[in-house]
Amino acid sequence: VHTNGNITTFAGNGTGGFSEDNVAANESMLNSPHGLVFDSSGNLYIADRGNMRVRKVDTNGIITTVAGIDSEGYSGDGGSATAAQLNHPYDVVFDASGNLYISEKLRIRKVDTNGIITIFAGDGGDDFSGDGGAATNAGLDSPAHMAIDQSGNLYFADFNHHVVRKIDTNGVITSVYGVGGAAGNSNDSPKKLNTPFGVAYEREKIDALGLDEDILYIIDYHNHCIVQIILRGKDSGEPQSGNAYVDADILWGKEGTSGFDGDGDTAWDETARFYQPETMITNFTTTSTGWSRIYHIADFQNQRVRKIVEEGVIATDNETS
C-alpha cells in the first residue's frame, strides 16, 4: 500500500503454487504466505508456508529461495538452508547481526549470515516442556509470530500452548505470559491466553512523565484482543521475583468478545472490537516537540487491516501531556 493509499501487487500472481526462482516476484506463485520481514538492505523475506520455503524479494523485485526445498519435514541442520526441509514455516525475523529466524510447526530454526541452518528451539515434540533449560530441549507446538528486543532476546507466541515464551541470549527458554498448556483469560490467576498468534516489541514508550519502557504486545487470537505487558521500565523497575513482567493490561478489544467496531469513534480505545486478530506491527517516532505511534493490526476474520494512530507532546518540567 503506497503512501497515497493505492494498492499494488508486490509478490505473487494470484494463483497458489510454486514457480521457479529468479523471476519478477509479482509474476511468481506463492502458497499461503504468512510472516514478512525486511533485512537491513531493504530485501523482503516471506514465509511461503504452503511451499515449505522462505523466499526473498530483492530490491530489484526478483524472487529467490533462501531456505527450504519442495517437501515438508525436518532435515538439513548444519548445512545450506536451501537444501534443508522446513515444516510449514510461519514467521521470519532478523536479529541485529543479520541472522534469520524461522518459526515452523514444532521448532524455530536459525539461518546464519553464511546461509547455514541450525536448530534454535524445539526438540520435535509437541508437549509443553523445557522452561528454565536449553531452548533446543523444549517442546513447542505451532510457534507463530516472533519479535526480538534490543538486547537480542527472542519472544514468540507458542500458539497451541497458549503462552508467550522468551529465549534469552544464552539460549535459555522461559514463559513470559500465560500458562503453558492451559487456555484462559486475564481474569485467571495466573493470567492466561487463548491461542496467542502474534507478538510485537517496542522499546520506546512515552508515558505521562516522558519515561521509556520495554513493551511487549500480544495478539490474543481467540480472546479477540491485544494485551500489553510492561517488561521493565525506568519508572516501574524490574519484574518482581517469579514474574516475567511488571504489569499487564488488555489494551484494545473486549476480551472474549468478537466483533467489528470502533472505526472513527472518539472513544475507539474503549469501543474497538476485533475478530481473531493475528499480528501487529508498530512504528514509533519522536521529534523535538512530540511523538507518534502507528499500529497496524491484521484483523483476520474481519478481513481488514486496522490502523491506530496515537500522538502526543513530550512533556517538560514534570508536566504531563
PDB file of C-alpha atoms in Angstrom:
ATOM      1  CA  VAL A   1       0.000   0.000   0.000  1.00  0.00           C
ATOM      2  CA  HIS A   2       1.604   3.249  -1.124  1.00  0.00           C
ATOM      3  CA  THR A   3       1.634   6.385   0.999  1.00  0.00           C
ATOM      4  CA  ASN A   4      -1.176   7.772  -1.166  1.00  0.00           C
ATOM      5  CA  GLY A   5      -3.366   4.782  -0.272  1.00  0.00           C
ATOM      6  CA  ASN A   6      -3.108   2.994  -3.617  1.00  0.00           C
ATOM      7  CA  ILE A   7      -2.558  -0.762  -3.511  1.00  0.00           C
ATOM      8  CA  THR A   8      -0.474  -2.805  -5.959  1.00  0.00           C
ATOM      9  CA  THR A   9       0.744  -6.409  -6.085  1.00  0.00           C
ATOM     10  CA  PHE A  10       4.304  -6.820  -4.837  1.00  0.00           C
ATOM     11  CA  ALA A  11       4.696 -10.610  -4.909  1.00  0.00           C
ATOM     12  CA  GLY A  12       2.530 -13.446  -6.169  1.00  0.00           C
ATOM     13  CA  ASN A  13       0.319 -13.635  -9.251  1.00  0.00           C
ATOM     14  CA  GLY A  14      -2.931 -14.630  -7.560  1.00  0.00           C
ATOM     15  CA  THR A  15      -2.525 -18.362  -8.229  1.00  0.00           C
ATOM     16  CA  GLY A  16      -1.482 -20.653  -5.400  1.00  0.00           C
ATOM     17  CA  GLY A  17       1.520 -22.855  -6.074  1.00  0.00           C
ATOM     18  CA  PHE A  18       5.242 -22.682  -6.693  1.00  0.00           C
ATOM     19  CA  SER A  19       7.016 -21.236  -9.690  1.00  0.00           C
ATOM     20  CA  GLU A  20      10.711 -21.100 -10.350  1.00  0.00           C
ATOM     21  CA  ASP A  21      13.045 -18.580  -8.750  1.00  0.00           C
ATOM     22  CA  ASN A  22      14.882 -15.688 -10.383  1.00  0.00           C
ATOM     23  CA  VAL A  23      11.772 -14.147 -11.915  1.00  0.00           C
ATOM     24  CA  ALA A  24       9.830 -10.994 -11.127  1.00  0.00           C
ATOM     25  CA  ALA A  25       8.130 -11.501  -7.763  1.00  0.00           C
ATOM     26  CA  ASN A  26       4.760 -10.224  -8.996  1.00  0.00           C
ATOM     27  CA  GLU A  27       4.796 -12.880 -11.727  1.00  0.00           C
ATOM     28  CA  SER A  28       5.654 -15.760  -9.402  1.00  0.00           C
ATOM     29  CA  MET A  29       3.359 -18.101  -7.471  1.00  0.00           C
ATOM     30  CA  LEU A  30       3.193 -18.253  -3.679  1.00  0.00           C
ATOM     31  CA  ASN A  31       1.284 -20.685  -1.480  1.00  0.00           C
ATOM     32  CA  SER A  32      -0.264 -19.317   1.738  1.00  0.00           C
ATOM     33  CA  PRO A  33       2.412 -16.702   2.501  1.00  0.00           C
ATOM     34  CA  HIS A  34       2.451 -15.599   6.124  1.00  0.00           C
ATOM     35  CA  GLY A  35       5.220 -13.755   8.008  1.00  0.00           C
ATOM     36  CA  LEU A  36       7.205 -10.966   6.365  1.00  0.00           C
ATOM     37  CA  VAL A  37      10.379  -9.134   7.325  1.00  0.00           C
ATOM     38  CA  PHE A  38      12.795  -6.705   5.672  1.00  0.00           C
ATOM     39  CA  ASP A  39      16.543  -7.009   6.089  1.00  0.00           C
ATOM     40  CA  SER A  40      18.832  -4.024   6.597  1.00  0.00           C
ATOM     41  CA  SER A  41      19.310  -3.671   2.820  1.00  0.00           C
ATOM     42  CA  GLY A  42      15.609  -3.468   2.011  1.00  0.00           C
ATOM     43  CA  ASN A  43      15.122  -7.028   0.748  1.00  0.00           C
ATOM     44  CA  LEU A  44      11.807  -8.631   1.748  1.00  0.00           C
ATOM     45  CA  TYR A  45      11.669 -12.166   3.172  1.00  0.00           C
ATOM     46  CA  ILE A  46       8.458 -14.210   3.029  1.00  0.00           C
ATOM     47  CA  ALA A  47       7.473 -17.319   4.968  1.00  0.00           C
ATOM     48  CA  ASP A  48       5.969 -19.181   1.997  1.00  0.00           C
ATOM     49  CA  ARG A  49       4.125 -21.602   4.239  1.00  0.00           C
ATOM     50  CA  GLY A  50       2.458 -23.896   1.724  1.00  0.00           C
ATOM     51  CA  ASN A  51       5.629 -24.166  -0.349  1.00  0.00           C
ATOM     52  CA  MET A  52       7.753 -25.112   2.707  1.00  0.00           C
ATOM     53  CA  ARG A  53      10.184 -22.349   1.856  1.00  0.00           C
ATOM     54  CA  VAL A  54      11.388 -18.915   2.823  1.00  0.00           C
ATOM     55  CA  ARG A  55      11.539 -16.644  -0.205  1.00  0.00           C
ATOM     56  CA  LYS A  56      13.432 -13.406  -0.745  1.00  0.00           C
ATOM     57  CA  VAL A  57      12.382 -10.499  -2.942  1.00  0.00           C
ATOM     58  CA  ASP A  58      15.368  -8.266  -3.608  1.00  0.00           C
ATOM     59  CA  THR A  59      15.293  -4.529  -4.196  1.00  0.00           C
ATOM     60  CA  ASN A  60      15.005  -5.169  -7.947  1.00  0.00           C
ATOM     61  CA  GLY A  61      11.839  -7.215  -7.414  1.00  0.00           C
ATOM     62  CA  ILE A  62      13.403 -10.612  -8.178  1.00  0.00           C
ATOM     63  CA  ILE A  63      12.322 -13.594  -6.065  1.00  0.00           C
ATOM     64  CA  THR A  64      14.585 -16.435  -4.883  1.00  0.00           C
ATOM     65  CA  THR A  65      14.537 -19.171  -2.238  1.00  0.00           C
ATOM     66  CA  VAL A  66      16.749 -18.754   0.840  1.00  0.00           C
ATOM     67  CA  ALA A  67      15.566 -21.789   2.841  1.00  0.00           C
ATOM     68  CA  GLY A  68      13.597 -24.963   2.217  1.00  0.00           C
ATOM     69  CA  ILE A  69      13.022 -27.454  -0.583  1.00  0.00           C
ATOM     70  CA  ASP A  70       9.952 -28.940  -2.276  1.00  0.00           C
ATOM     71  CA  SER A  71       8.976 -31.279   0.570  1.00  0.00           C
ATOM     72  CA  GLU A  72       7.951 -30.811   4.194  1.00  0.00           C
ATOM     73  CA  GLY A  73       9.866 -32.293   7.090  1.00  0.00           C
ATOM     74  CA  TYR A  74      12.853 -31.690   9.292  1.00  0.00           C
ATOM     75  CA  SER A  75      16.353 -32.130   7.925  1.00  0.00           C
ATOM     76  CA  GLY A  76      19.467 -30.263   6.936  1.00  0.00           C
ATOM     77  CA  ASP A  77      20.781 -28.759  10.168  1.00  0.00           C
ATOM     78  CA  GLY A  78      24.437 -27.840   9.816  1.00  0.00           C
ATOM     79  CA  GLY A  79      24.197 -27.451   6.053  1.00  0.00           C
ATOM     80  CA  SER A  80      22.917 -24.990   3.495  1.00  0.00           C
ATOM     81  CA  ALA A  81      19.441 -23.686   4.261  1.00  0.00           C
ATOM     82  CA  THR A  82      18.482 -24.083   0.605  1.00  0.00           C
ATOM     83  CA  ALA A  83      18.985 -27.867   0.949  1.00  0.00           C
ATOM     84  CA  ALA A  84      17.070 -28.205   4.228  1.00  0.00           C
ATOM     85  CA  GLN A  85      13.500 -29.305   4.830  1.00  0.00           C
ATOM     86  CA  LEU A  86      11.097 -26.953   6.597  1.00  0.00           C
ATOM     87  CA  ASN A  87       7.707 -27.804   8.077  1.00  0.00           C
ATOM     88  CA  HIS A  88       5.153 -25.115   7.246  1.00  0.00           C
ATOM     89  CA  PRO A  89       7.253 -22.032   8.100  1.00  0.00           C
ATOM     90  CA  TYR A  90       5.150 -19.365   9.716  1.00  0.00           C
ATOM     91  CA  ASP A  91       7.199 -16.279  10.529  1.00  0.00           C
ATOM     92  CA  VAL A  92      10.619 -14.802   9.851  1.00  0.00           C
ATOM     93  CA  VAL A  93      12.614 -12.257  11.834  1.00  0.00           C
ATOM     94  CA  PHE A  94      16.190 -10.911  11.839  1.00  0.00           C
ATOM     95  CA  ASP A  95      18.460 -10.191  14.780  1.00  0.00           C
ATOM     96  CA  ALA A  96      20.878  -7.262  14.878  1.00  0.00           C
ATOM     97  CA  SER A  97      23.689  -9.411  13.440  1.00  0.00           C
ATOM     98  CA  GLY A  98      21.715 -10.393  10.350  1.00  0.00           C
ATOM     99  CA  ASN A  99      20.810 -13.946  11.383  1.00  0.00           C
ATOM    100  CA  LEU A 100      17.386 -15.094  10.180  1.00  0.00           C
ATOM    101  CA  TYR A 101      14.983 -16.993  12.453  1.00  0.00           C
ATOM    102  CA  ILE A 102      12.163 -19.147  11.058  1.00  0.00           C
ATOM    103  CA  SER A 103       9.248 -20.446  13.116  1.00  0.00           C
ATOM    104  CA  GLU A 104       7.739 -23.704  11.882  1.00  0.00           C
ATOM    105  CA  LYS A 105       5.414 -26.430  13.150  1.00  0.00           C
ATOM    106  CA  LEU A 106       7.396 -27.702  16.158  1.00  0.00           C
ATOM    107  CA  ARG A 107      10.608 -25.700  16.030  1.00  0.00           C
ATOM    108  CA  ILE A 108      12.380 -22.425  15.450  1.00  0.00           C
ATOM    109  CA  ARG A 109      15.333 -22.619  13.049  1.00  0.00           C
ATOM    110  CA  LYS A 110      18.204 -20.181  12.574  1.00  0.00           C
ATOM    111  CA  VAL A 111      19.942 -19.316   9.306  1.00  0.00           C
ATOM    112  CA  ASP A 112      23.244 -17.517   9.824  1.00  0.00           C
ATOM    113  CA  THR A 113      24.773 -14.914   7.536  1.00  0.00           C
ATOM    114  CA  ASN A 114      26.586 -17.688   5.623  1.00  0.00           C
ATOM    115  CA  GLY A 115      23.307 -19.423   4.828  1.00  0.00           C
ATOM    116  CA  ILE A 116      23.831 -22.324   7.253  1.00  0.00           C
ATOM    117  CA  ILE A 117      20.724 -23.576   9.055  1.00  0.00           C
ATOM    118  CA  THR A 118      20.632 -24.914  12.631  1.00  0.00           C
ATOM    119  CA  ILE A 119      18.043 -25.660  15.284  1.00  0.00           C
ATOM    120  CA  PHE A 120      17.365 -22.743  17.632  1.00  0.00           C
ATOM    121  CA  ALA A 121      14.421 -24.039  19.664  1.00  0.00           C
ATOM    122  CA  GLY A 122      12.269 -27.150  19.881  1.00  0.00           C
ATOM    123  CA  ASP A 123      13.015 -30.843  20.346  1.00  0.00           C
ATOM    124  CA  GLY A 124      10.428 -32.057  17.840  1.00  0.00           C
ATOM    125  CA  GLY A 125       7.801 -32.911  20.449  1.00  0.00           C
ATOM    126  CA  ASP A 126       4.520 -31.045  20.847  1.00  0.00           C
ATOM    127  CA  ASP A 127       4.259 -31.310  24.638  1.00  0.00           C
ATOM    128  CA  PHE A 128       4.774 -28.189  26.733  1.00  0.00           C
ATOM    129  CA  SER A 129       8.168 -28.542  28.362  1.00  0.00           C
ATOM    130  CA  GLY A 130      11.615 -27.080  28.819  1.00  0.00           C
ATOM    131  CA  ASP A 131      11.219 -23.825  30.745  1.00  0.00           C
ATOM    132  CA  GLY A 132      14.431 -22.912  32.522  1.00  0.00           C
ATOM    133  CA  GLY A 133      16.593 -25.050  30.253  1.00  0.00           C
ATOM    134  CA  ALA A 134      18.077 -25.026  26.783  1.00  0.00           C
ATOM    135  CA  ALA A 135      15.534 -23.972  24.162  1.00  0.00           C
ATOM    136  CA  THR A 136      16.694 -26.813  21.917  1.00  0.00           C
ATOM    137  CA  ASN A 137      15.340 -29.283  24.505  1.00  0.00           C
ATOM    138  CA  ALA A 138      11.931 -27.601  24.857  1.00  0.00           C
ATOM    139  CA  GLY A 139       8.605 -28.765  23.484  1.00  0.00           C
ATOM    140  CA  LEU A 140       6.862 -26.252  21.190  1.00  0.00           C
ATOM    141  CA  ASP A 141       3.536 -26.537  19.395  1.00  0.00           C
ATOM    142  CA  SER A 142       2.996 -24.295  16.385  1.00  0.00           C
ATOM    143  CA  PRO A 143       5.207 -21.340  17.309  1.00  0.00           C
ATOM    144  CA  ALA A 144       3.791 -18.422  15.346  1.00  0.00           C
ATOM    145  CA  HIS A 145       4.995 -14.822  15.221  1.00  0.00           C
ATOM    146  CA  MET A 146       8.271 -13.706  16.778  1.00  0.00           C
ATOM    147  CA  ALA A 147       9.931 -10.482  17.953  1.00  0.00           C
ATOM    148  CA  ILE A 148      13.467  -9.655  19.082  1.00  0.00           C
ATOM    149  CA  ASP A 149      14.197  -6.970  21.668  1.00  0.00           C
ATOM    150  CA  GLN A 150      17.147  -4.588  21.747  1.00  0.00           C
ATOM    151  CA  SER A 151      19.120  -6.968  23.959  1.00  0.00           C
ATOM    152  CA  GLY A 152      18.769  -9.825  21.483  1.00  0.00           C
ATOM    153  CA  ASN A 153      16.160 -11.863  23.371  1.00  0.00           C
ATOM    154  CA  LEU A 154      13.633 -13.593  21.117  1.00  0.00           C
ATOM    155  CA  TYR A 155       9.936 -13.671  22.068  1.00  0.00           C
ATOM    156  CA  PHE A 156       7.417 -15.909  20.330  1.00  0.00           C
ATOM    157  CA  ALA A 157       3.782 -16.922  20.558  1.00  0.00           C
ATOM    158  CA  ASP A 158       3.645 -20.649  21.375  1.00  0.00           C
ATOM    159  CA  PHE A 159       0.217 -20.861  19.771  1.00  0.00           C
ATOM    160  CA  ASN A 160      -1.208 -24.215  20.817  1.00  0.00           C
ATOM    161  CA  HIS A 161       0.400 -23.995  24.250  1.00  0.00           C
ATOM    162  CA  HIS A 162      -1.427 -20.700  24.976  1.00  0.00           C
ATOM    163  CA  VAL A 163       1.720 -18.936  26.167  1.00  0.00           C
ATOM    164  CA  VAL A 164       4.283 -16.356  25.063  1.00  0.00           C
ATOM    165  CA  ARG A 165       7.841 -17.535  25.646  1.00  0.00           C
ATOM    166  CA  LYS A 166      11.277 -15.950  25.618  1.00  0.00           C
ATOM    167  CA  ILE A 167      14.652 -17.307  24.541  1.00  0.00           C
ATOM    168  CA  ASP A 168      17.491 -15.283  26.013  1.00  0.00           C
ATOM    169  CA  THR A 169      20.923 -14.694  24.512  1.00  0.00           C
ATOM    170  CA  ASN A 170      22.242 -17.776  26.341  1.00  0.00           C
ATOM    171  CA  GLY A 171      19.642 -19.969  24.662  1.00  0.00           C
ATOM    172  CA  VAL A 172      17.534 -20.483  27.795  1.00  0.00           C
ATOM    173  CA  ILE A 173      13.752 -20.608  27.345  1.00  0.00           C
ATOM    174  CA  THR A 174      11.166 -19.299  29.820  1.00  0.00           C
ATOM    175  CA  SER A 175       7.475 -18.400  29.806  1.00  0.00           C
ATOM    176  CA  VAL A 176       6.679 -14.680  29.861  1.00  0.00           C
ATOM    177  CA  TYR A 177       2.871 -14.534  29.919  1.00  0.00           C
ATOM    178  CA  GLY A 178       0.227 -17.222  30.030  1.00  0.00           C
ATOM    179  CA  VAL A 179       0.206 -20.742  31.424  1.00  0.00           C
ATOM    180  CA  GLY A 180       1.721 -23.406  29.206  1.00  0.00           C
ATOM    181  CA  GLY A 181      -0.897 -25.881  28.046  1.00  0.00           C
ATOM    182  CA  ALA A 182      -3.878 -24.070  29.587  1.00  0.00           C
ATOM    183  CA  ALA A 183      -6.205 -21.685  27.739  1.00  0.00           C
ATOM    184  CA  GLY A 184      -7.959 -18.922  29.636  1.00  0.00           C
ATOM    185  CA  ASN A 185      -8.118 -15.165  30.083  1.00  0.00           C
ATOM    186  CA  SER A 186      -6.769 -12.286  32.135  1.00  0.00           C
ATOM    187  CA  ASN A 187      -9.233 -12.925  34.969  1.00  0.00           C
ATOM    188  CA  ASP A 188      -7.477 -16.180  35.772  1.00  0.00           C
ATOM    189  CA  SER A 189      -4.703 -16.363  38.321  1.00  0.00           C
ATOM    190  CA  PRO A 190      -2.118 -16.515  36.956  1.00  0.00           C
ATOM    191  CA  LYS A 191      -3.286 -14.682  33.840  1.00  0.00           C
ATOM    192  CA  LYS A 192      -3.854 -16.827  30.763  1.00  0.00           C
ATOM    193  CA  LEU A 193      -4.109 -16.532  26.981  1.00  0.00           C
ATOM    194  CA  ASN A 194      -6.175 -18.365  24.384  1.00  0.00           C
ATOM    195  CA  THR A 195      -4.028 -19.335  21.382  1.00  0.00           C
ATOM    196  CA  PRO A 196      -1.846 -16.222  21.090  1.00  0.00           C
ATOM    197  CA  PHE A 197      -0.849 -15.593  17.490  1.00  0.00           C
ATOM    198  CA  GLY A 198       1.387 -12.545  17.358  1.00  0.00           C
ATOM    199  CA  VAL A 199       3.881 -10.556  19.394  1.00  0.00           C
ATOM    200  CA  ALA A 200       5.340  -7.106  18.790  1.00  0.00           C
ATOM    201  CA  TYR A 201       8.131  -5.435  20.759  1.00  0.00           C
ATOM    202  CA  GLU A 202       8.673  -1.725  21.342  1.00  0.00           C
ATOM    203  CA  ARG A 203      11.490  -0.091  23.274  1.00  0.00           C
ATOM    204  CA  GLU A 204      10.216   3.461  23.144  1.00  0.00           C
ATOM    205  CA  LYS A 205       7.130   4.358  25.100  1.00  0.00           C
ATOM    206  CA  ILE A 206       6.461   7.870  26.312  1.00  0.00           C
ATOM    207  CA  ASP A 207       4.250   7.769  29.371  1.00  0.00           C
ATOM    208  CA  ALA A 208       2.842  10.729  31.319  1.00  0.00           C
ATOM    209  CA  LEU A 209       6.279  11.544  32.714  1.00  0.00           C
ATOM    210  CA  GLY A 210       8.121  11.077  29.440  1.00  0.00           C
ATOM    211  CA  LEU A 211       9.895   7.891  30.521  1.00  0.00           C
ATOM    212  CA  ASP A 212      10.844   4.894  28.395  1.00  0.00           C
ATOM    213  CA  GLU A 213       9.679   1.332  28.951  1.00  0.00           C
ATOM    214  CA  ASP A 214      10.093  -2.060  27.314  1.00  0.00           C
ATOM    215  CA  ILE A 215       6.700  -3.088  25.962  1.00  0.00           C
ATOM    216  CA  LEU A 216       5.544  -6.401  24.520  1.00  0.00           C
ATOM    217  CA  TYR A 217       2.215  -6.557  22.692  1.00  0.00           C
ATOM    218  CA  ILE A 218       0.461  -9.925  22.491  1.00  0.00           C
ATOM    219  CA  ILE A 219      -2.251 -10.609  19.925  1.00  0.00           C
ATOM    220  CA  ASP A 220      -4.590 -12.988  21.761  1.00  0.00           C
ATOM    221  CA  TYR A 221      -6.315 -14.682  18.832  1.00  0.00           C
ATOM    222  CA  HIS A 222      -9.284 -16.488  20.378  1.00  0.00           C
ATOM    223  CA  ASN A 223      -9.791 -13.852  23.070  1.00  0.00           C
ATOM    224  CA  HIS A 224     -10.126 -11.255  20.260  1.00  0.00           C
ATOM    225  CA  CYS A 225      -7.940  -8.657  21.972  1.00  0.00           C
ATOM    226  CA  ILE A 226      -4.487  -7.099  22.210  1.00  0.00           C
ATOM    227  CA  VAL A 227      -2.635  -7.459  25.503  1.00  0.00           C
ATOM    228  CA  GLN A 228       0.092  -5.018  26.535  1.00  0.00           C
ATOM    229  CA  ILE A 229       2.707  -6.128  29.033  1.00  0.00           C
ATOM    230  CA  ILE A 230       5.419  -3.935  30.515  1.00  0.00           C
ATOM    231  CA  LEU A 231       8.619  -5.936  30.724  1.00  0.00           C
ATOM    232  CA  ARG A 232      10.607  -3.290  32.558  1.00  0.00           C
ATOM    233  CA  GLY A 233      10.785   0.496  32.769  1.00  0.00           C
ATOM    234  CA  LYS A 234      12.612   3.386  34.372  1.00  0.00           C
ATOM    235  CA  ASP A 235       9.518   4.304  36.350  1.00  0.00           C
ATOM    236  CA  SER A 236       8.335   0.778  37.105  1.00  0.00           C
ATOM    237  CA  GLY A 237      11.592  -1.066  37.723  1.00  0.00           C
ATOM    238  CA  GLU A 238      12.271  -4.742  37.106  1.00  0.00           C
ATOM    239  CA  PRO A 239       9.735  -7.575  37.367  1.00  0.00           C
ATOM    240  CA  GLN A 240       9.193  -8.963  40.833  1.00  0.00           C
ATOM    241  CA  SER A 241      10.528 -12.386  41.712  1.00  0.00           C
ATOM    242  CA  GLY A 242       8.567 -15.145  39.988  1.00  0.00           C
ATOM    243  CA  ASN A 243       7.068 -12.821  37.397  1.00  0.00           C
ATOM    244  CA  ALA A 244       8.387 -12.056  33.924  1.00  0.00           C
ATOM    245  CA  TYR A 245       6.633  -8.700  33.584  1.00  0.00           C
ATOM    246  CA  VAL A 246       5.912  -5.583  35.642  1.00  0.00           C
ATOM    247  CA  ASP A 247       2.315  -5.028  34.540  1.00  0.00           C
ATOM    248  CA  ALA A 248      -0.225  -6.396  32.055  1.00  0.00           C
ATOM    249  CA  ASP A 249      -3.471  -4.973  30.672  1.00  0.00           C
ATOM    250  CA  ILE A 250      -5.966  -5.521  27.876  1.00  0.00           C
ATOM    251  CA  LEU A 251      -5.021  -2.672  25.551  1.00  0.00           C
ATOM    252  CA  TRP A 252      -7.777  -2.942  22.903  1.00  0.00           C
ATOM    253  CA  GLY A 253     -10.760  -5.153  22.287  1.00  0.00           C
ATOM    254  CA  LYS A 254     -13.205  -6.748  24.692  1.00  0.00           C
ATOM    255  CA  GLU A 255     -11.634  -9.944  25.923  1.00  0.00           C
ATOM    256  CA  GLY A 256     -13.632 -12.967  24.804  1.00  0.00           C
ATOM    257  CA  THR A 257     -15.986 -10.965  22.554  1.00  0.00           C
ATOM    258  CA  SER A 258     -15.567 -10.893  18.782  1.00  0.00           C
ATOM    259  CA  GLY A 259     -16.929  -8.188  16.517  1.00  0.00           C
ATOM    260  CA  PHE A 260     -16.157  -5.184  14.372  1.00  0.00           C
ATOM    261  CA  ASP A 261     -16.469  -1.751  15.923  1.00  0.00           C
ATOM    262  CA  GLY A 262     -14.570   1.385  16.856  1.00  0.00           C
ATOM    263  CA  ASP A 263     -13.636   2.840  13.478  1.00  0.00           C
ATOM    264  CA  GLY A 264     -13.955   6.621  13.608  1.00  0.00           C
ATOM    265  CA  ASP A 265     -15.109   6.668  17.234  1.00  0.00           C
ATOM    266  CA  THR A 266     -13.642   9.304  19.528  1.00  0.00           C
ATOM    267  CA  ALA A 267     -13.603   6.642  22.244  1.00  0.00           C
ATOM    268  CA  TRP A 268     -12.138   3.989  19.942  1.00  0.00           C
ATOM    269  CA  ASP A 269      -9.811   2.722  22.664  1.00  0.00           C
ATOM    270  CA  GLU A 270     -12.920   1.527  24.517  1.00  0.00           C
ATOM    271  CA  THR A 271     -15.199   0.580  21.620  1.00  0.00           C
ATOM    272  CA  ALA A 272     -12.727  -1.184  19.296  1.00  0.00           C
ATOM    273  CA  ARG A 273     -13.649  -4.792  18.581  1.00  0.00           C
ATOM    274  CA  PHE A 274     -11.672  -7.427  16.705  1.00  0.00           C
ATOM    275  CA  TYR A 275     -12.412 -10.900  15.380  1.00  0.00           C
ATOM    276  CA  GLN A 276      -9.435 -13.228  15.709  1.00  0.00           C
ATOM    277  CA  PRO A 277      -6.641 -10.683  15.224  1.00  0.00           C
ATOM    278  CA  GLU A 278      -3.409 -12.347  14.123  1.00  0.00           C
ATOM    279  CA  THR A 279      -0.496  -9.949  14.229  1.00  0.00           C
ATOM    280  CA  MET A 280       0.518  -6.323  14.626  1.00  0.00           C
ATOM    281  CA  ILE A 281       3.367  -4.006  13.709  1.00  0.00           C
ATOM    282  CA  THR A 282       4.256  -0.753  15.442  1.00  0.00           C
ATOM    283  CA  ASN A 283       6.143   2.331  14.330  1.00  0.00           C
ATOM    284  CA  PHE A 284       7.214   4.819  16.989  1.00  0.00           C
ATOM    285  CA  THR A 285       8.851   8.142  16.082  1.00  0.00           C
ATOM    286  CA  THR A 286       9.844  11.227  18.030  1.00  0.00           C
ATOM    287  CA  THR A 287      10.596  14.831  17.111  1.00  0.00           C
ATOM    288  CA  SER A 288      11.939  17.704  19.191  1.00  0.00           C
ATOM    289  CA  THR A 289       8.423  18.500  20.398  1.00  0.00           C
ATOM    290  CA  GLY A 290       6.352  15.341  20.242  1.00  0.00           C
ATOM    291  CA  TRP A 291       5.893  11.708  19.371  1.00  0.00           C
ATOM    292  CA  SER A 292       3.649   9.479  17.306  1.00  0.00           C
ATOM    293  CA  ARG A 293       2.947   5.785  17.319  1.00  0.00           C
ATOM    294  CA  ILE A 294       1.213   3.945  14.492  1.00  0.00           C
ATOM    295  CA  TYR A 295      -0.135   0.420  14.852  1.00  0.00           C
ATOM    296  CA  HIS A 296      -1.324  -1.827  12.017  1.00  0.00           C
ATOM    297  CA  ILE A 297      -3.336  -4.888  13.071  1.00  0.00           C
ATOM    298  CA  ALA A 298      -4.253  -7.851  10.862  1.00  0.00           C
ATOM    299  CA  ASP A 299      -7.901  -8.412  11.859  1.00  0.00           C
ATOM    300  CA  PHE A 300      -8.289 -11.848  10.303  1.00  0.00           C
ATOM    301  CA  GLN A 301     -11.983 -12.740  10.413  1.00  0.00           C
ATOM    302  CA  ASN A 302     -12.985  -9.138   9.766  1.00  0.00           C
ATOM    303  CA  GLN A 303     -10.936  -9.302   6.543  1.00  0.00           C
ATOM    304  CA  ARG A 304      -9.285  -5.970   7.280  1.00  0.00           C
ATOM    305  CA  VAL A 305      -6.055  -4.298   8.288  1.00  0.00           C
ATOM    306  CA  ARG A 306      -6.850  -1.853  11.085  1.00  0.00           C
ATOM    307  CA  LYS A 307      -4.766   1.269  11.752  1.00  0.00           C
ATOM    308  CA  ILE A 308      -4.428   3.089  15.064  1.00  0.00           C
ATOM    309  CA  VAL A 309      -2.566   6.398  15.400  1.00  0.00           C
ATOM    310  CA  GLU A 310      -1.541   7.913  18.725  1.00  0.00           C
ATOM    311  CA  GLU A 311       0.150  11.300  19.015  1.00  0.00           C
ATOM    312  CA  GLY A 312       1.381  13.362  21.909  1.00  0.00           C
ATOM    313  CA  VAL A 313       3.571  16.210  23.076  1.00  0.00           C
ATOM    314  CA  ILE A 314       6.715  15.472  25.028  1.00  0.00           C
ATOM    315  CA  ALA A 315       6.291  16.970  28.482  1.00  0.00           C
ATOM    316  CA  THR A 316       8.891  19.203  30.128  1.00  0.00           C
ATOM    317  CA  ASP A 317       9.409  20.381  33.726  1.00  0.00           C
ATOM    318  CA  ASN A 318       7.391  17.400  35.035  1.00  0.00           C
ATOM    319  CA  GLU A 319       4.282  18.492  33.133  1.00  0.00           C
ATOM    320  CA  THR A 320       2.107  15.826  31.578  1.00  0.00           C
ATOM    321  CA  SER A 321       0.514  15.687  28.138  1.00  0.00           C
TER     322      SER A 321
END
